[in-house]
Short mmCIF file of C-alpha atoms in Angstrom, two decimals:
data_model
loop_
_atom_site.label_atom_id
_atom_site.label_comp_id
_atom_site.label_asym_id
_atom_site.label_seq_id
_atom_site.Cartn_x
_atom_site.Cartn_y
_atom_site.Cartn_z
CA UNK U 1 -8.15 -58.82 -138.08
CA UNK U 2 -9.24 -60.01 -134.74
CA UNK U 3 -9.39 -63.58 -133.68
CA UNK U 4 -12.75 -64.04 -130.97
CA UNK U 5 -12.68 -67.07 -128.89
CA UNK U 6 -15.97 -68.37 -127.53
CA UNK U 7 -14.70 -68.14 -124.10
CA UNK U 8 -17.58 -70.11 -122.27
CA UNK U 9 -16.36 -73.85 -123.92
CA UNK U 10 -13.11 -73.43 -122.74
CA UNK U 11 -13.96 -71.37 -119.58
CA UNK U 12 -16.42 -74.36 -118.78
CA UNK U 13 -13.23 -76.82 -119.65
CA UNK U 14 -10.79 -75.43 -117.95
CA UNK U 15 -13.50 -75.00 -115.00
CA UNK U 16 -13.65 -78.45 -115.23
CA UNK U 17 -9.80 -79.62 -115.25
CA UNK U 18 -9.13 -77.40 -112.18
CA UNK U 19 -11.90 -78.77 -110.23
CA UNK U 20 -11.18 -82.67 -111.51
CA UNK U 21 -7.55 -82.39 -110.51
CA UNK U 22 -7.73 -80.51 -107.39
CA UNK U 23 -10.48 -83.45 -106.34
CA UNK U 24 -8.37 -86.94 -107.79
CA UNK U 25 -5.05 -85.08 -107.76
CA UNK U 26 -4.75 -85.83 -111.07
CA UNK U 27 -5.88 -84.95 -114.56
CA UNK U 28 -8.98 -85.75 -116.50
CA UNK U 29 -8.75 -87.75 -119.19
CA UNK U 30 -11.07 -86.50 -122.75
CA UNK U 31 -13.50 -89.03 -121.98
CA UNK U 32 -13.89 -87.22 -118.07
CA UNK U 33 -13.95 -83.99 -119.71
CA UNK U 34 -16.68 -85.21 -122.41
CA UNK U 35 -18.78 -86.43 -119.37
CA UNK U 36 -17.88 -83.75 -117.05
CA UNK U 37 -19.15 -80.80 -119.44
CA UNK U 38 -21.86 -82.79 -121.69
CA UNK U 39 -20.02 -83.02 -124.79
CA UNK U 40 -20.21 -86.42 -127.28
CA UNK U 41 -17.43 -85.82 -129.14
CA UNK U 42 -13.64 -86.07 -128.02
CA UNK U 43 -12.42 -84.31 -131.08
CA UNK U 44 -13.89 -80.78 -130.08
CA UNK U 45 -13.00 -81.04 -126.73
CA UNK U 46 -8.93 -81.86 -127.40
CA UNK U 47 -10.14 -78.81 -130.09
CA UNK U 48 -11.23 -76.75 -126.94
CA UNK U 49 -8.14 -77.97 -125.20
CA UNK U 50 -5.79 -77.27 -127.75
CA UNK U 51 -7.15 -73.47 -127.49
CA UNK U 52 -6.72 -73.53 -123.61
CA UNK U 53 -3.34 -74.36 -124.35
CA UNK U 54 -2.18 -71.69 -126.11
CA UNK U 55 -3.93 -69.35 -124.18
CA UNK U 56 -0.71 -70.79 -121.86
CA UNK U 57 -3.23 -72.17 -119.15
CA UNK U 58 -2.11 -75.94 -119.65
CA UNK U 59 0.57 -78.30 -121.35
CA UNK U 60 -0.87 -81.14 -123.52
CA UNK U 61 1.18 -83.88 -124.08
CA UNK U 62 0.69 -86.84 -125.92
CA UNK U 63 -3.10 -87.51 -126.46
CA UNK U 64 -2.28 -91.17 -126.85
CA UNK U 65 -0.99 -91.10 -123.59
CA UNK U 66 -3.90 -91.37 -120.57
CA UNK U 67 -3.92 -87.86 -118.26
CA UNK U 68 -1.77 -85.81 -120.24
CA UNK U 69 -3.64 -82.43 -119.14
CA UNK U 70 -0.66 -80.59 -116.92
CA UNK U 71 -2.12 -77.14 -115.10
CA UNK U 72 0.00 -74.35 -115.65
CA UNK U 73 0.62 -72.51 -112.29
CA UNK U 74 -0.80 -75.38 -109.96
CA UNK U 75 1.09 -77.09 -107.08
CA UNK U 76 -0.86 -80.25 -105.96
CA UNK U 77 -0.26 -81.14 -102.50
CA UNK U 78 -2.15 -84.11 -100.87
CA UNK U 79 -3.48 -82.85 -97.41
CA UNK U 80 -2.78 -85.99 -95.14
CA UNK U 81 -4.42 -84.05 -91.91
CA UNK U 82 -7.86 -85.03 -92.25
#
């Protein structure tokens, strides 16, 4: 038995989350997500982002809590030169 992931929802997400926090320096929240990738319903994105997390590519915390996305990998740094 093979499991087979739709990859473009959660390539699309993550897409998303990467862009969104490099931009604000910090994470989407569902509702950003929803908007940011035309989805209605909050329920299959954290769905889509439960997937992305155990593919290892972010941490989910609390979805009660605002911004809970963390990137696994990334190192924000604010670029004060400009």
């Amino acid at each position: 038995f093979c499991e087979v992931i739709n990859m473009a929802p959660t390539e699309k997400i993550y897409n998303f989350i990467v862009r969104y926090t490099t931009e604000h320096l910090y994470s989407p929240s569902v509702q950003d997500i929803c908007d940011g990738v035309g989805y209605s319903s909050k329920s299959t994105v954290c769905a889509y982002l439960r997937t992305i997390e155990k593919l290892g590519l972010i941490s989910l915390g609390d979805f009660a809590q605002p911004r809970c996305i963390k990137l696994i990998g990334f190192k924000l740094v604010k670029d004060d030169s400009k």
